[in-house]
Short mmCIF file of the C-alpha atoms (twelve columns), coordinates in Angstrom:
data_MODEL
# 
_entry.id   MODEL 
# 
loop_
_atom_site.group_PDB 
_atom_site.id 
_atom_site.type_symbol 
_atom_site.label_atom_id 
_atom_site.label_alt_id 
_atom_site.label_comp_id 
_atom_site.label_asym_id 
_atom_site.label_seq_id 
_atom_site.Cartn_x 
_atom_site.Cartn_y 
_atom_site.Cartn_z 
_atom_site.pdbx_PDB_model_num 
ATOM 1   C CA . UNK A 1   -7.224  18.025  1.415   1 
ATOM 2   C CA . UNK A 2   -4.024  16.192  2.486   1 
ATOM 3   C CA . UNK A 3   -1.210  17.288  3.941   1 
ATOM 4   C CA . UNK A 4   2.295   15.433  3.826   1 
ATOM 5   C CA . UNK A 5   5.522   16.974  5.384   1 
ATOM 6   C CA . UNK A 6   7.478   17.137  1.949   1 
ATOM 7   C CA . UNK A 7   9.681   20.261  0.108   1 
ATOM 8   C CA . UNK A 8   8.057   22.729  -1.718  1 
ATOM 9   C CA . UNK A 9   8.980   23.365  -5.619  1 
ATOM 10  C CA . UNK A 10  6.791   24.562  -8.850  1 
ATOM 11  C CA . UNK A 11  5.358   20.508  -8.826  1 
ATOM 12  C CA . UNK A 12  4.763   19.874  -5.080  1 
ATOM 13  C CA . UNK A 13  2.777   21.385  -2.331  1 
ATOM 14  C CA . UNK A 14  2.794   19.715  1.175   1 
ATOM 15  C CA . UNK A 15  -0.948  20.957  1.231   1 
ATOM 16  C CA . UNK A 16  -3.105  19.893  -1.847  1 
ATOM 17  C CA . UNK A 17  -6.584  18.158  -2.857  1 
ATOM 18  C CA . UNK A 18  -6.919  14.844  -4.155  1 
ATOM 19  C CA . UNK A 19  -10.347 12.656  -5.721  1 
ATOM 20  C CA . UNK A 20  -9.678  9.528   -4.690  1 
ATOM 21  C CA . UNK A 21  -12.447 6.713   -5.298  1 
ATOM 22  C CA . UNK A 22  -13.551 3.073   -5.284  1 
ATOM 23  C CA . UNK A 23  -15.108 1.279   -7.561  1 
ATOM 24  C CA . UNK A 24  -16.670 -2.287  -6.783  1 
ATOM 25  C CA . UNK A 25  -15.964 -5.121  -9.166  1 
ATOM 26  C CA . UNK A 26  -13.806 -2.856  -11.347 1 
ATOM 27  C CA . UNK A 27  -10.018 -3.429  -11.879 1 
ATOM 28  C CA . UNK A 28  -7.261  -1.052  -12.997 1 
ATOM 29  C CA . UNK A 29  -8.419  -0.896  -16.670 1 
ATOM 30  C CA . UNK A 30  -11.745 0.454   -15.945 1 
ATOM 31  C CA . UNK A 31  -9.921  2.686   -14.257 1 
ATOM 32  C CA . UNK A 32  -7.949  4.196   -17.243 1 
ATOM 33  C CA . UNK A 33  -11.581 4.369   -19.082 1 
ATOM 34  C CA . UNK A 34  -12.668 6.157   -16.077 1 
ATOM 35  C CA . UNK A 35  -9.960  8.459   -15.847 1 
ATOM 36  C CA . UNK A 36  -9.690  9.316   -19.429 1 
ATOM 37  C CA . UNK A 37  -13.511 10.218  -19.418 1 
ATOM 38  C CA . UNK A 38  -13.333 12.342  -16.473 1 
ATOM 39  C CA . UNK A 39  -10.482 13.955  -18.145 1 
ATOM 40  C CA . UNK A 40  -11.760 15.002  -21.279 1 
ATOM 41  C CA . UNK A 41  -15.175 15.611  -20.124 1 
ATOM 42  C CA . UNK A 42  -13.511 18.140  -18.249 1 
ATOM 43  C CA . UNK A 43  -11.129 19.626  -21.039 1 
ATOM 44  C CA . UNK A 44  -13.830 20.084  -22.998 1 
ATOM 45  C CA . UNK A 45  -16.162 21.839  -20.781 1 
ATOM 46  C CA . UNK A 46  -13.388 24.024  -19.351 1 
ATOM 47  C CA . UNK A 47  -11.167 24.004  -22.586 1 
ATOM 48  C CA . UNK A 48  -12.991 24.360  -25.414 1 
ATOM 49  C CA . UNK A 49  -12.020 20.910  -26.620 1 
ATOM 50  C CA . UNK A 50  -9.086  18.262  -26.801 1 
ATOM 51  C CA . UNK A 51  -5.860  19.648  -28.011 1 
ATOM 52  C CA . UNK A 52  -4.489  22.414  -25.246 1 
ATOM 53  C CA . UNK A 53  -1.318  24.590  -24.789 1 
ATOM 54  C CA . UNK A 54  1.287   23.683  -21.975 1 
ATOM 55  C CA . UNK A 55  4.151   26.213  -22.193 1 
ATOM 56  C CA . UNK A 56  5.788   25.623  -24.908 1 
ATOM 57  C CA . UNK A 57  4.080   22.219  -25.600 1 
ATOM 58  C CA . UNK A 58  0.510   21.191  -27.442 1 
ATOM 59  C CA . UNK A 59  -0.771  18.314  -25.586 1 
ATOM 60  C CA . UNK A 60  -3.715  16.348  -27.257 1 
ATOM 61  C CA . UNK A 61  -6.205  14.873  -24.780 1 
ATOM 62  C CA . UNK A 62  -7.866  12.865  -27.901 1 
ATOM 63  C CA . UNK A 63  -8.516  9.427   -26.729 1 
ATOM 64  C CA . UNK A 64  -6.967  6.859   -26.718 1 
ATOM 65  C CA . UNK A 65  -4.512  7.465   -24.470 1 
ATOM 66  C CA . UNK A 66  -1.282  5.354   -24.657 1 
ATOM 67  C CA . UNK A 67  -0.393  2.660   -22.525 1 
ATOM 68  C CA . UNK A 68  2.602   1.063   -21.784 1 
ATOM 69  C CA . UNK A 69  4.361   -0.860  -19.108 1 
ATOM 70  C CA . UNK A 70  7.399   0.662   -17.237 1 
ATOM 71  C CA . UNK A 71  9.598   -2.383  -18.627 1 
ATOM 72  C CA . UNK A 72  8.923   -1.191  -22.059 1 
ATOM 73  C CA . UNK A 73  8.903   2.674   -21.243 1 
ATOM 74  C CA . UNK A 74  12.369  2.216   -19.565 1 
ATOM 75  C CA . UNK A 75  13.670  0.353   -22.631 1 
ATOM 76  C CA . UNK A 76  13.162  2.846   -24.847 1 
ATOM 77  C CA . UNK A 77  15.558  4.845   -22.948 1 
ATOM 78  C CA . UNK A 78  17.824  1.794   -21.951 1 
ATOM 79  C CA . UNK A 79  17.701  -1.007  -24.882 1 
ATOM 80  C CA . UNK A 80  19.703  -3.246  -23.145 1 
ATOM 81  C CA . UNK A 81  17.510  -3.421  -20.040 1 
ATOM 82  C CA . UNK A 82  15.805  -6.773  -20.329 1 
ATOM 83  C CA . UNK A 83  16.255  -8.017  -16.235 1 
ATOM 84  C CA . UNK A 84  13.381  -10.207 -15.530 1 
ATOM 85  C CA . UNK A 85  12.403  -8.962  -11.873 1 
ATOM 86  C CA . UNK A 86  12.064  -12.246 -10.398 1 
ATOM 87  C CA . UNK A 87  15.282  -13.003 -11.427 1 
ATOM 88  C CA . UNK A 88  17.433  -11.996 -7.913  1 
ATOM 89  C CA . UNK A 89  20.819  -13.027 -9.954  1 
ATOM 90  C CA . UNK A 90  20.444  -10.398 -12.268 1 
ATOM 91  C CA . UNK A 91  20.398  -8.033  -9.723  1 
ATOM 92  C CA . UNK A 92  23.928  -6.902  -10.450 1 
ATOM 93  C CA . UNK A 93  24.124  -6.395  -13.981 1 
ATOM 94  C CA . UNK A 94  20.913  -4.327  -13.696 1 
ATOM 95  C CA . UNK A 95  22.247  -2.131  -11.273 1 
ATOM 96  C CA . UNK A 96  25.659  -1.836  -13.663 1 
ATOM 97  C CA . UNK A 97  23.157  -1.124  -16.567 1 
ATOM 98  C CA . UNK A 98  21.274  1.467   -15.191 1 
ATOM 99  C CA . UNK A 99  24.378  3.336   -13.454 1 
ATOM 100 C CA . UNK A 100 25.660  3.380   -17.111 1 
ATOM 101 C CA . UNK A 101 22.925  5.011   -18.128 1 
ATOM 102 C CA . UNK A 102 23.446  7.652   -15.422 1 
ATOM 103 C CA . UNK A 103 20.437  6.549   -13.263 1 
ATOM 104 C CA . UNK A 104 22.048  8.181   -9.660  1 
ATOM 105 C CA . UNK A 105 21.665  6.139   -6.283  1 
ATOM 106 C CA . UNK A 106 20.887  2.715   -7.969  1 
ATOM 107 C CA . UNK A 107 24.206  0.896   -6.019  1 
ATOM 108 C CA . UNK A 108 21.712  0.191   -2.746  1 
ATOM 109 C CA . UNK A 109 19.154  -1.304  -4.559  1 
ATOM 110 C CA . UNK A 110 17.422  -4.658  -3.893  1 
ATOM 111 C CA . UNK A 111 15.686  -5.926  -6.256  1 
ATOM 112 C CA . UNK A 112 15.606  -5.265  -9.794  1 
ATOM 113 C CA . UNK A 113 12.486  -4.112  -9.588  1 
ATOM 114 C CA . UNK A 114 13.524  -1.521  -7.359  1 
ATOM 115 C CA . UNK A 115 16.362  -0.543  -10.227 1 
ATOM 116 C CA . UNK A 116 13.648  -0.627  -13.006 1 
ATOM 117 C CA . UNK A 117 11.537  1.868   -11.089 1 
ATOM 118 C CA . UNK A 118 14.482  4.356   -10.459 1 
ATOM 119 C CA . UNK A 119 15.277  4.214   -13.964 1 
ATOM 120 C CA . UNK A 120 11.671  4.431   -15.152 1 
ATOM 121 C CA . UNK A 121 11.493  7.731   -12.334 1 
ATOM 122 C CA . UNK A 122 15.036  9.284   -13.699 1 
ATOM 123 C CA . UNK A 123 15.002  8.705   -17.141 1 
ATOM 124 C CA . UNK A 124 11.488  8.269   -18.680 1 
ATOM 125 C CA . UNK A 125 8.977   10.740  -16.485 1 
ATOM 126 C CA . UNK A 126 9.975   13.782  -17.507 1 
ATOM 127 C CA . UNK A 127 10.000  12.816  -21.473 1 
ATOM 128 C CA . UNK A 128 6.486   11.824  -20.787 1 
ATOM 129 C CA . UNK A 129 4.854   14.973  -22.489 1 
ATOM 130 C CA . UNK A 130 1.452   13.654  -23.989 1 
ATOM 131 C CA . UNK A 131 -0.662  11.783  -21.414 1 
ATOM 132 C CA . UNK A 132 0.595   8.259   -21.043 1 
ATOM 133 C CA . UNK A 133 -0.876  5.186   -18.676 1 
ATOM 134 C CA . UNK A 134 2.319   3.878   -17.276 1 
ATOM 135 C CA . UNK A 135 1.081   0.298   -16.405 1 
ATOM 136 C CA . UNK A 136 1.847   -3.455  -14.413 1 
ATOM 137 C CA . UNK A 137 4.751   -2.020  -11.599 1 
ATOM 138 C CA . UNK A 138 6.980   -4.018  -9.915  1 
ATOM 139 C CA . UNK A 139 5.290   -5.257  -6.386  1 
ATOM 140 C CA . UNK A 140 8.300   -3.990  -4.170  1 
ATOM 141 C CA . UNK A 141 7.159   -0.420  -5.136  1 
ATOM 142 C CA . UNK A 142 3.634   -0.616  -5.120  1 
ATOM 143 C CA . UNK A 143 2.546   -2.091  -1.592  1 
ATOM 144 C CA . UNK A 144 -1.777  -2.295  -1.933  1 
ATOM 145 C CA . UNK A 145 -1.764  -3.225  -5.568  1 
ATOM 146 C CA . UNK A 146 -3.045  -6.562  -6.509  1 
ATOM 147 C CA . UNK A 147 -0.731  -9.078  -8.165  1 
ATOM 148 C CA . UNK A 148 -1.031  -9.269  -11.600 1 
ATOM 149 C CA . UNK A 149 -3.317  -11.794 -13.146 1 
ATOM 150 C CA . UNK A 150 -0.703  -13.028 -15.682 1 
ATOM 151 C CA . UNK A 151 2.944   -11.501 -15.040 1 
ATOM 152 C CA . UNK A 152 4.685   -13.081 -11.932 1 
ATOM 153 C CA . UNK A 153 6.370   -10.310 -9.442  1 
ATOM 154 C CA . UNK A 154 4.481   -7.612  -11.468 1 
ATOM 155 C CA . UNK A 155 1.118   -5.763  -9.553  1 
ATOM 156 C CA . UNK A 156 -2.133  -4.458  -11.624 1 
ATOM 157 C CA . UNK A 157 -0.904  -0.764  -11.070 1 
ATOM 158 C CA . UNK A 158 -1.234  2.413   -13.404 1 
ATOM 159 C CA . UNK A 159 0.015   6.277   -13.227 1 
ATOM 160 C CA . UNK A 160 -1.230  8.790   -15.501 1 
ATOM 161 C CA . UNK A 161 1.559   10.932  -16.616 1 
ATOM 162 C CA . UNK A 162 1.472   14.509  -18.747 1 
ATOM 163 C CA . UNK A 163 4.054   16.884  -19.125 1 
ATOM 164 C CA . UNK A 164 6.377   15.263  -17.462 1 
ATOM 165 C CA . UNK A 165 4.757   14.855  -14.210 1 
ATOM 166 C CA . UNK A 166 2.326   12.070  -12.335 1 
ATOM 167 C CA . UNK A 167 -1.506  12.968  -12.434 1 
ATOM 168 C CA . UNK A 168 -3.037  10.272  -11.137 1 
ATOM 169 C CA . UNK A 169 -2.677  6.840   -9.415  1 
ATOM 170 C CA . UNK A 170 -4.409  3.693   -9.721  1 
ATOM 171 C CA . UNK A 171 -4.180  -0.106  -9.215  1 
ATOM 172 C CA . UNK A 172 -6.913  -3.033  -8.593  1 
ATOM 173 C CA . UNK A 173 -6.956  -2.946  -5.056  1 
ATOM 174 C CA . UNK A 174 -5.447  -6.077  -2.843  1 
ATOM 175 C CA . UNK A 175 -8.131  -7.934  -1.415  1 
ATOM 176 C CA . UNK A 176 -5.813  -10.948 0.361   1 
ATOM 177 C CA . UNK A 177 -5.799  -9.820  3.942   1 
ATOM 178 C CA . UNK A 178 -2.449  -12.375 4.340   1 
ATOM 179 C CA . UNK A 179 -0.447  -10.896 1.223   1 
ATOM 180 C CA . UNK A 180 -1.475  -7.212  2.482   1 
ATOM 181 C CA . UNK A 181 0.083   -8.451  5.616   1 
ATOM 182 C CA . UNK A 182 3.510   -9.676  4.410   1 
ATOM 183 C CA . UNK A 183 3.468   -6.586  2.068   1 
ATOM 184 C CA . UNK A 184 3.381   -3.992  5.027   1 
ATOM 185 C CA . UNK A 185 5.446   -6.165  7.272   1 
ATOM 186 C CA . UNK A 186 8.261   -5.431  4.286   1 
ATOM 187 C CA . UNK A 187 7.392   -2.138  3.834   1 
ATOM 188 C CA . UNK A 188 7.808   -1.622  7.717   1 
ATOM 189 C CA . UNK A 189 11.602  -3.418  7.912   1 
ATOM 190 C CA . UNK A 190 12.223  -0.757  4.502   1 
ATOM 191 C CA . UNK A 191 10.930  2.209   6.822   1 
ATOM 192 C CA . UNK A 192 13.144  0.852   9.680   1 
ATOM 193 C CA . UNK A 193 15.755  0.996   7.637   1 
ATOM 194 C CA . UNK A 194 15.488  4.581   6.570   1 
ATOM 195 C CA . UNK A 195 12.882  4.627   3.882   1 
ATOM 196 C CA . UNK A 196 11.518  7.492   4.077   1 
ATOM 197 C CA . UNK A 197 8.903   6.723   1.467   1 
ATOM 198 C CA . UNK A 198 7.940   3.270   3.238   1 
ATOM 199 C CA . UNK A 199 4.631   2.659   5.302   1 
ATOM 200 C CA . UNK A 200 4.352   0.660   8.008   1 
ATOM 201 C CA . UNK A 201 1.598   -2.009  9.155   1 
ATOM 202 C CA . UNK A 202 -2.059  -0.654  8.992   1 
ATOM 203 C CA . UNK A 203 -3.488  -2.933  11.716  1 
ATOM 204 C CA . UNK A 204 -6.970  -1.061  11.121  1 
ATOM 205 C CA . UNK A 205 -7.025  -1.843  7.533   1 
ATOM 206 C CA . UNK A 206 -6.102  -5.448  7.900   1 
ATOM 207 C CA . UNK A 207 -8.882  -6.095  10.030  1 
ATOM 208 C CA . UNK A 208 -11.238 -4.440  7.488   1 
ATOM 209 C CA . UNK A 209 -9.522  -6.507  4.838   1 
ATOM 210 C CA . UNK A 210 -10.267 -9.717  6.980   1 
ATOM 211 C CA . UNK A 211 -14.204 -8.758  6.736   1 
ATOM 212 C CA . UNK A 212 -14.244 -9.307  3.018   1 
ATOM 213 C CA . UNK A 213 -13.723 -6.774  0.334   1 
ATOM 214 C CA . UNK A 214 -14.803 -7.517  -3.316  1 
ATOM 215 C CA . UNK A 215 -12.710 -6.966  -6.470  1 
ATOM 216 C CA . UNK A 216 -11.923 -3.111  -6.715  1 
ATOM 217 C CA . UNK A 217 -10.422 -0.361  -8.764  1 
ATOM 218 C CA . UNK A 218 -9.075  2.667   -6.898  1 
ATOM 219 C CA . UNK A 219 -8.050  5.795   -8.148  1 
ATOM 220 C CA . UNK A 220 -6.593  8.871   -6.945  1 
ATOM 221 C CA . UNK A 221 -6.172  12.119  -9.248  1 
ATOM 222 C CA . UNK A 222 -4.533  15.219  -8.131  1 
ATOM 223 C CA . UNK A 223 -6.874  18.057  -8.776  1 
ATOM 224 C CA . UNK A 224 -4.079  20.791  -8.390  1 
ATOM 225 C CA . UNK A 225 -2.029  19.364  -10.916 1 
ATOM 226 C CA . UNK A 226 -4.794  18.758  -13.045 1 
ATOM 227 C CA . UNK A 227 -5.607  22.527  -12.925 1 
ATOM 228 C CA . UNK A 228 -2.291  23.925  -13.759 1 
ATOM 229 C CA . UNK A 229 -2.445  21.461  -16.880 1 
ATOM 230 C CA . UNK A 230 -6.053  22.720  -17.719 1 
ATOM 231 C CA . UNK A 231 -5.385  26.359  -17.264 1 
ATOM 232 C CA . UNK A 232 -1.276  26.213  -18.660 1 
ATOM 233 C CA . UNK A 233 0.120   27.134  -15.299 1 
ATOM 234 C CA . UNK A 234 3.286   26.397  -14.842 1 
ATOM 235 C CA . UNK A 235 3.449   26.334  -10.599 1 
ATOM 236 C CA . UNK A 236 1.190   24.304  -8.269  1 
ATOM 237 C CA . UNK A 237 1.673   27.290  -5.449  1 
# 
């Protein structure tokens, strides 16, 4: 059970019950296969099979699931939004894109990673009906994710969205005790300046880190909101 002090709606509970797992020399796309299994194992056991009602939608659970990356997702919605995140000079014309679009409170962001996450959360989430792997997140946003192997200022990251809401969360865990570091010492000057959503530095779990810690997948999958998909409920409460 976990308990975070948040507002209450049909999607979110400050109370609610989470698996969340490790898995030694794994990395984020074991995870998907992992996820998707555990998934449809259960849809079919509960269910009756694959294909199930959702209101007034018919979501199939028949593997494979799609992936795509939150660049792409958020250009499906926003052609013209091709900002390499890297690229701080761009920052501006992302921002300008993105407020065109109607993305709200994009004017204080800094990075354009930070834009191309807002976008991704205003525009493409709830349009995300089937279940989708939204994959490789900016690293600004995703603080214990491991850096991707082959995209520069991208992290090994995936959420599992259906029906228009998050299910689960996942990355290949970071394993560099000195990046960790310099990621929580940023997340703690965001919190200190009124992020409510930053962390701050987990001296504990840099010390751990320091002891060695092999390759890992983690995942994290929201059993209540897994239920109200299995059993077409349409509040968490």
């Amino acid at each position: 059970r976990i308990f975070r002090n948040e507002g209450i709606s049909t999607r979110h509970n400050p109370e609610f019950t989470s698996i969340e797992l490790y898995q030694a020399y794994a990395d984020y796309d074991d995870m998907m296969d992992l996820t998707e299994n555990l998934v449809c194992s259960i849809a079919e056991e509960i269910c009756g099979g694959l294909i199930i009602p959702y209101g007034d939608y018919t979501v199939s659970l028949q593997r494979p699931w799609r992936r795509v990356t939150m660049h792409d997702v958020v250009k499906e919605e926003i052609p013209d939004f091709d900002f390499d995140v890297n690229d701080p000079d761009s920052l501006p014309q992302a921002i300008t894109a993105a407020a065109a679009a109607g993305v709200p409170n994009v004017d204080g962001s800094k990075s354009v990673g930070d834009v191309l996450n807002l976008c991704f959360e205003e525009l493409c989430e709830p349009k995300l009906i089937q279940p989708t792997f939204v994959i490789d997140y900016p690293t600004e946003v995703s603080p214990l994710a491991k850096p991707h192997r082959s995209k520069p200022g991208l992290v090994e990251r995936f959420e599992l969205f259906a029906v228009g809401r998050e299910h689960a969360n996942s990355f290949s865990e970071l394993t560099d005790p000195v990046d960790q570091r310099a990621r929580f010492e940023a997340q703690a000057a965001k919190k200190a300046a009124g992020d409510e959503e930053a962390c701050g530095v987990d001296e504990e779990f840099l010390q751990a880190l320091e002891q060695g810690m092999p390759p890992t997948g983690g995942l994290g999958i929201g059993i209540d909101r897994l239920v109200m998909l299995l059993t077409n409920s349409p509040s968490i409460r």
